[in-house]
PDB file of C-alpha atoms in Angstrom:
ATOM      1  CA  UNK M   1     -41.848  46.046 -36.314  1.00 66.00           C
ATOM      2  CA  UNK M   2     -38.723  43.995 -35.613  1.00 71.00           C
ATOM      3  CA  UNK M   3     -36.835  45.514 -32.692  1.00 72.00           C
ATOM      4  CA  UNK M   4     -34.146  42.875 -32.227  1.00 74.00           C
ATOM      5  CA  UNK M   5     -33.006  41.308 -35.488  1.00 79.00           C
ATOM      6  CA  UNK M   6     -30.772  38.729 -33.797  1.00 80.00           C
ATOM      7  CA  UNK M   7     -33.591  37.299 -31.671  1.00 82.00           C
ATOM      8  CA  UNK M   8     -35.964  37.395 -34.631  1.00 85.00           C
ATOM      9  CA  UNK M   9     -33.465  35.594 -36.866  1.00 88.00           C
ATOM     10  CA  UNK M  10     -32.734  33.019 -34.201  1.00 89.00           C
ATOM     11  CA  UNK M  11     -36.469  32.480 -33.644  1.00 91.00           C
ATOM     12  CA  UNK M  12     -37.114  31.930 -37.358  1.00 94.00           C
ATOM     13  CA  UNK M  13     -34.110  29.564 -37.527  1.00 95.00           C
ATOM     14  CA  UNK M  14     -35.445  27.611 -34.527  1.00 95.00           C
ATOM     15  CA  UNK M  15     -38.884  27.263 -36.114  1.00 96.00           C
ATOM     16  CA  UNK M  16     -37.316  26.050 -39.365  1.00 97.00           C
ATOM     17  CA  UNK M  17     -35.090  23.566 -37.514  1.00 96.00           C
ATOM     18  CA  UNK M  18     -38.159  22.275 -35.626  1.00 96.00           C
ATOM     19  CA  UNK M  19     -39.958  21.807 -38.941  1.00 97.00           C
ATOM     20  CA  UNK M  20     -37.000  19.898 -40.410  1.00 96.00           C
ATOM     21  CA  UNK M  21     -36.775  17.650 -37.335  1.00 95.00           C
ATOM     22  CA  UNK M  22     -40.503  16.991 -37.505  1.00 95.00           C
ATOM     23  CA  UNK M  23     -40.330  16.136 -41.214  1.00 95.00           C
ATOM     24  CA  UNK M  24     -37.363  13.814 -40.693  1.00 94.00           C
ATOM     25  CA  UNK M  25     -39.033  12.168 -37.682  1.00 92.00           C
ATOM     26  CA  UNK M  26     -42.090  11.340 -39.767  1.00 90.00           C
ATOM     27  CA  UNK M  27     -39.819   9.318 -42.069  1.00 89.00           C
ATOM     28  CA  UNK M  28     -39.053   6.871 -39.216  1.00 84.00           C
ATOM     29  CA  UNK M  29     -40.924   3.582 -39.130  1.00 82.00           C
ATOM     30  CA  UNK M  30     -43.821   3.158 -36.715  1.00 79.00           C
ATOM     31  CA  UNK M  31     -43.339   0.664 -33.913  1.00 74.00           C
ATOM     32  CA  UNK M  32     -45.070  -2.698 -34.365  1.00 74.00           C
ATOM     33  CA  UNK M  33     -45.891  -2.971 -30.657  1.00 76.00           C
ATOM     34  CA  UNK M  34     -49.215  -1.701 -29.376  1.00 74.00           C
ATOM     35  CA  UNK M  35     -48.762   1.288 -27.044  1.00 73.00           C
ATOM     36  CA  UNK M  36     -45.077   1.772 -27.939  1.00 74.00           C
ATOM     37  CA  UNK M  37     -44.445   5.388 -28.948  1.00 75.00           C
ATOM     38  CA  UNK M  38     -41.661   4.254 -31.270  1.00 78.00           C
ATOM     39  CA  UNK M  39     -38.593   6.119 -32.434  1.00 83.00           C
ATOM     40  CA  UNK M  40     -40.524   9.253 -33.357  1.00 84.00           C
ATOM     41  CA  UNK M  41     -41.372  10.299 -29.810  1.00 88.00           C
ATOM     42  CA  UNK M  42     -38.119  11.907 -28.604  1.00 90.00           C
ATOM     43  CA  UNK M  43     -37.331  13.827 -31.827  1.00 92.00           C
ATOM     44  CA  UNK M  44     -40.902  15.165 -31.899  1.00 93.00           C
ATOM     45  CA  UNK M  45     -40.715  16.246 -28.266  1.00 94.00           C
ATOM     46  CA  UNK M  46     -37.429  18.001 -28.979  1.00 94.00           C
ATOM     47  CA  UNK M  47     -38.890  19.637 -32.094  1.00 96.00           C
ATOM     48  CA  UNK M  48     -41.871  20.883 -30.067  1.00 96.00           C
ATOM     49  CA  UNK M  49     -39.587  22.440 -27.465  1.00 97.00           C
ATOM     50  CA  UNK M  50     -37.448  24.081 -30.144  1.00 96.00           C
ATOM     51  CA  UNK M  51     -40.595  25.371 -31.895  1.00 97.00           C
ATOM     52  CA  UNK M  52     -41.987  26.874 -28.687  1.00 96.00           C
ATOM     53  CA  UNK M  53     -38.670  28.587 -27.892  1.00 93.00           C
ATOM     54  CA  UNK M  54     -38.436  29.898 -31.486  1.00 93.00           C
ATOM     55  CA  UNK M  55     -41.922  31.364 -31.361  1.00 94.00           C
ATOM     56  CA  UNK M  56     -41.144  32.900 -27.984  1.00 91.00           C
ATOM     57  CA  UNK M  57     -38.078  34.601 -29.472  1.00 87.00           C
ATOM     58  CA  UNK M  58     -40.102  35.938 -32.393  1.00 88.00           C
ATOM     59  CA  UNK M  59     -43.003  37.224 -30.271  1.00 88.00           C
ATOM     60  CA  UNK M  60     -41.083  38.617 -27.300  1.00 82.00           C
ATOM     61  CA  UNK M  61     -38.834  41.332 -28.640  1.00 72.00           C
ATOM     62  CA  UNK M  62     -36.308  42.663 -26.137  1.00 67.00           C
ATOM     63  CA  UNK M  63     -36.049  46.452 -26.290  1.00 64.00           C
ATOM     64  CA  UNK M  64     -32.437  46.691 -25.189  1.00 65.00           C
ATOM     65  CA  UNK M  65     -30.642  43.399 -25.882  1.00 62.00           C
ATOM     66  CA  UNK M  66     -27.275  44.590 -24.475  1.00 69.00           C
ATOM     67  CA  UNK M  67     -24.027  42.727 -24.925  1.00 72.00           C
ATOM     68  CA  UNK M  68     -24.435  39.109 -26.017  1.00 72.00           C
ATOM     69  CA  UNK M  69     -21.437  37.733 -24.125  1.00 77.00           C
ATOM     70  CA  UNK M  70     -18.665  39.444 -22.235  1.00 86.00           C
ATOM     71  CA  UNK M  71     -15.071  38.450 -23.030  1.00 89.00           C
ATOM     72  CA  UNK M  72     -14.938  36.360 -19.860  1.00 87.00           C
ATOM     73  CA  UNK M  73     -18.136  34.533 -20.899  1.00 85.00           C
ATOM     74  CA  UNK M  74     -16.722  33.931 -24.403  1.00 89.00           C
ATOM     75  CA  UNK M  75     -13.635  32.378 -22.774  1.00 91.00           C
ATOM     76  CA  UNK M  76     -15.822  30.143 -20.583  1.00 86.00           C
ATOM     77  CA  UNK M  77     -17.953  29.133 -23.569  1.00 88.00           C
ATOM     78  CA  UNK M  78     -14.834  28.250 -25.570  1.00 92.00           C
ATOM     79  CA  UNK M  79     -13.456  26.158 -22.704  1.00 90.00           C
ATOM     80  CA  UNK M  80     -16.812  24.347 -22.407  1.00 87.00           C
ATOM     81  CA  UNK M  81     -16.783  23.686 -26.154  1.00 92.00           C
ATOM     82  CA  UNK M  82     -13.228  22.373 -25.886  1.00 93.00           C
ATOM     83  CA  UNK M  83     -14.302  19.972 -23.106  1.00 90.00           C
ATOM     84  CA  UNK M  84     -17.060  18.587 -25.340  1.00 90.00           C
ATOM     85  CA  UNK M  85     -14.657  18.286 -28.272  1.00 94.00           C
ATOM     86  CA  UNK M  86     -12.216  16.371 -26.026  1.00 93.00           C
ATOM     87  CA  UNK M  87     -15.159  14.286 -24.798  1.00 92.00           C
ATOM     88  CA  UNK M  88     -15.886  13.234 -28.383  1.00 92.00           C
ATOM     89  CA  UNK M  89     -12.276  12.191 -28.809  1.00 94.00           C
ATOM     90  CA  UNK M  90     -12.346  10.299 -25.492  1.00 92.00           C
ATOM     91  CA  UNK M  91     -15.519   8.428 -26.499  1.00 91.00           C
ATOM     92  CA  UNK M  92     -13.758   7.355 -29.667  1.00 92.00           C
ATOM     93  CA  UNK M  93     -10.482   6.365 -28.017  1.00 92.00           C
ATOM     94  CA  UNK M  94     -11.445   4.798 -24.660  1.00 92.00           C
ATOM     95  CA  UNK M  95     -15.189   4.258 -24.921  1.00 89.00           C
ATOM     96  CA  UNK M  96     -18.202   5.207 -22.889  1.00 88.00           C
ATOM     97  CA  UNK M  97     -17.443   3.644 -19.513  1.00 86.00           C
ATOM     98  CA  UNK M  98     -14.041   5.342 -19.152  1.00 89.00           C
ATOM     99  CA  UNK M  99     -14.833   8.670 -20.843  1.00 92.00           C
ATOM    100  CA  UNK M 100     -18.042   9.465 -18.977  1.00 91.00           C
ATOM    101  CA  UNK M 101     -16.538   9.821 -15.451  1.00 93.00           C
ATOM    102  CA  UNK M 102     -13.708  11.926 -16.893  1.00 93.00           C
ATOM    103  CA  UNK M 103     -16.206  14.254 -18.581  1.00 92.00           C
ATOM    104  CA  UNK M 104     -18.367  14.402 -15.466  1.00 93.00           C
ATOM    105  CA  UNK M 105     -15.299  15.364 -13.410  1.00 94.00           C
ATOM    106  CA  UNK M 106     -14.181  18.098 -15.830  1.00 92.00           C
ATOM    107  CA  UNK M 107     -17.609  19.699 -16.134  1.00 90.00           C
ATOM    108  CA  UNK M 108     -18.410  19.418 -12.433  1.00 92.00           C
ATOM    109  CA  UNK M 109     -15.059  20.932 -11.457  1.00 92.00           C
ATOM    110  CA  UNK M 110     -15.535  23.787 -13.955  1.00 89.00           C
ATOM    111  CA  UNK M 111     -18.999  24.552 -12.613  1.00 88.00           C
ATOM    112  CA  UNK M 112     -17.820  24.343  -8.999  1.00 89.00           C
ATOM    113  CA  UNK M 113     -15.777  27.484  -9.532  1.00 84.00           C
ATOM    114  CA  UNK M 114     -19.096  29.342  -9.774  1.00 81.00           C
ATOM    115  CA  UNK M 115     -21.219  27.481  -7.222  1.00 85.00           C
ATOM    116  CA  UNK M 116     -18.665  26.565  -4.527  1.00 83.00           C
ATOM    117  CA  UNK M 117     -16.519  29.705  -4.369  1.00 82.00           C
ATOM    118  CA  UNK M 118     -16.004  29.425  -0.624  1.00 88.00           C
ATOM    119  CA  UNK M 119     -14.447  25.913  -0.813  1.00 89.00           C
ATOM    120  CA  UNK M 120     -10.740  25.330  -1.297  1.00 91.00           C
ATOM    121  CA  UNK M 121      -9.367  23.872  -4.507  1.00 91.00           C
ATOM    122  CA  UNK M 122      -8.714  20.519  -2.803  1.00 93.00           C
ATOM    123  CA  UNK M 123     -12.311  20.223  -1.548  1.00 93.00           C
ATOM    124  CA  UNK M 124     -13.717  21.152  -4.968  1.00 93.00           C
ATOM    125  CA  UNK M 125     -11.550  18.487  -6.607  1.00 94.00           C
ATOM    126  CA  UNK M 126     -12.685  15.874  -4.076  1.00 95.00           C
ATOM    127  CA  UNK M 127     -16.362  16.779  -4.510  1.00 94.00           C
ATOM    128  CA  UNK M 128     -16.056  16.712  -8.297  1.00 93.00           C
ATOM    129  CA  UNK M 129     -14.279  13.328  -8.185  1.00 95.00           C
ATOM    130  CA  UNK M 130     -16.910  11.807  -5.890  1.00 96.00           C
ATOM    131  CA  UNK M 131     -19.709  13.087  -8.113  1.00 94.00           C
ATOM    132  CA  UNK M 132     -17.956  11.840 -11.278  1.00 94.00           C
ATOM    133  CA  UNK M 133     -17.484   8.360  -9.838  1.00 95.00           C
ATOM    134  CA  UNK M 134     -21.050   8.107  -8.471  1.00 95.00           C
ATOM    135  CA  UNK M 135     -22.703   9.558 -11.581  1.00 95.00           C
ATOM    136  CA  UNK M 136     -20.565   7.414 -13.923  1.00 92.00           C
ATOM    137  CA  UNK M 137     -21.395   4.301 -11.885  1.00 93.00           C
ATOM    138  CA  UNK M 138     -25.072   5.256 -11.874  1.00 94.00           C
ATOM    139  CA  UNK M 139     -25.181   5.622 -15.636  1.00 91.00           C
ATOM    140  CA  UNK M 140     -23.313   2.329 -16.027  1.00 90.00           C
ATOM    141  CA  UNK M 141     -25.709   0.509 -13.696  1.00 92.00           C
ATOM    142  CA  UNK M 142     -28.769   2.014 -15.398  1.00 91.00           C
ATOM    143  CA  UNK M 143     -27.667   1.100 -18.910  1.00 87.00           C
ATOM    144  CA  UNK M 144     -25.639  -2.076 -18.535  1.00 87.00           C
ATOM    145  CA  UNK M 145     -27.229  -3.755 -15.491  1.00 89.00           C
ATOM    146  CA  UNK M 146     -30.822  -2.541 -15.615  1.00 88.00           C
ATOM    147  CA  UNK M 147     -31.344  -2.224 -19.389  1.00 84.00           C
ATOM    148  CA  UNK M 148     -28.807  -4.810 -20.545  1.00 84.00           C
ATOM    149  CA  UNK M 149     -27.331  -2.377 -23.054  1.00 83.00           C
ATOM    150  CA  UNK M 150     -23.878  -2.713 -24.487  1.00 84.00           C
ATOM    151  CA  UNK M 151     -21.861   0.476 -24.076  1.00 83.00           C
ATOM    152  CA  UNK M 152     -19.514   1.407 -26.926  1.00 84.00           C
ATOM    153  CA  UNK M 153     -15.875   0.522 -26.376  1.00 86.00           C
ATOM    154  CA  UNK M 154     -13.108   2.749 -27.672  1.00 86.00           C
ATOM    155  CA  UNK M 155     -10.588   1.784 -30.305  1.00 89.00           C
ATOM    156  CA  UNK M 156      -7.861   1.392 -27.676  1.00 85.00           C
ATOM    157  CA  UNK M 157      -9.851  -1.281 -25.835  1.00 77.00           C
ATOM    158  CA  UNK M 158     -10.760  -3.064 -29.064  1.00 75.00           C
ATOM    159  CA  UNK M 159      -7.042  -3.463 -29.817  1.00 77.00           C
ATOM    160  CA  UNK M 160      -6.429  -5.259 -26.527  1.00 71.00           C
TER     161      UNK M 160
END
């Protein structure tokens, strides 16, 4: 008997999404290099994780699910969604190298309200800025220097 219809529905949806991802991944071409997993590997790993989580939601039925999100949690979720929407706009306008540290700073500062409650606002801003600069530089070095990849430039930098 289904005790929690929301979890059951979400579990079924997750299993179906995993099946769609698997089907679409099988349409990708196989790599010509021996031992190379090819472009199918990461989507299939993601599909497997989604499938496992979906089955877990179907099998494990919570007796008393309680409130999904409190109003404060809804507000935080909306703010987080807004940051990601702004991040998409930033990627388009200024490109990867400029947008990534800004996004890192915003997200780190938002999370520091929860994890670093005892620090002052100034110290949280400084810590978030240091992390954003170091993490942004690390991603840049990993992709551009180590892998030789070309990071996307925004439309504003293409105009210059």
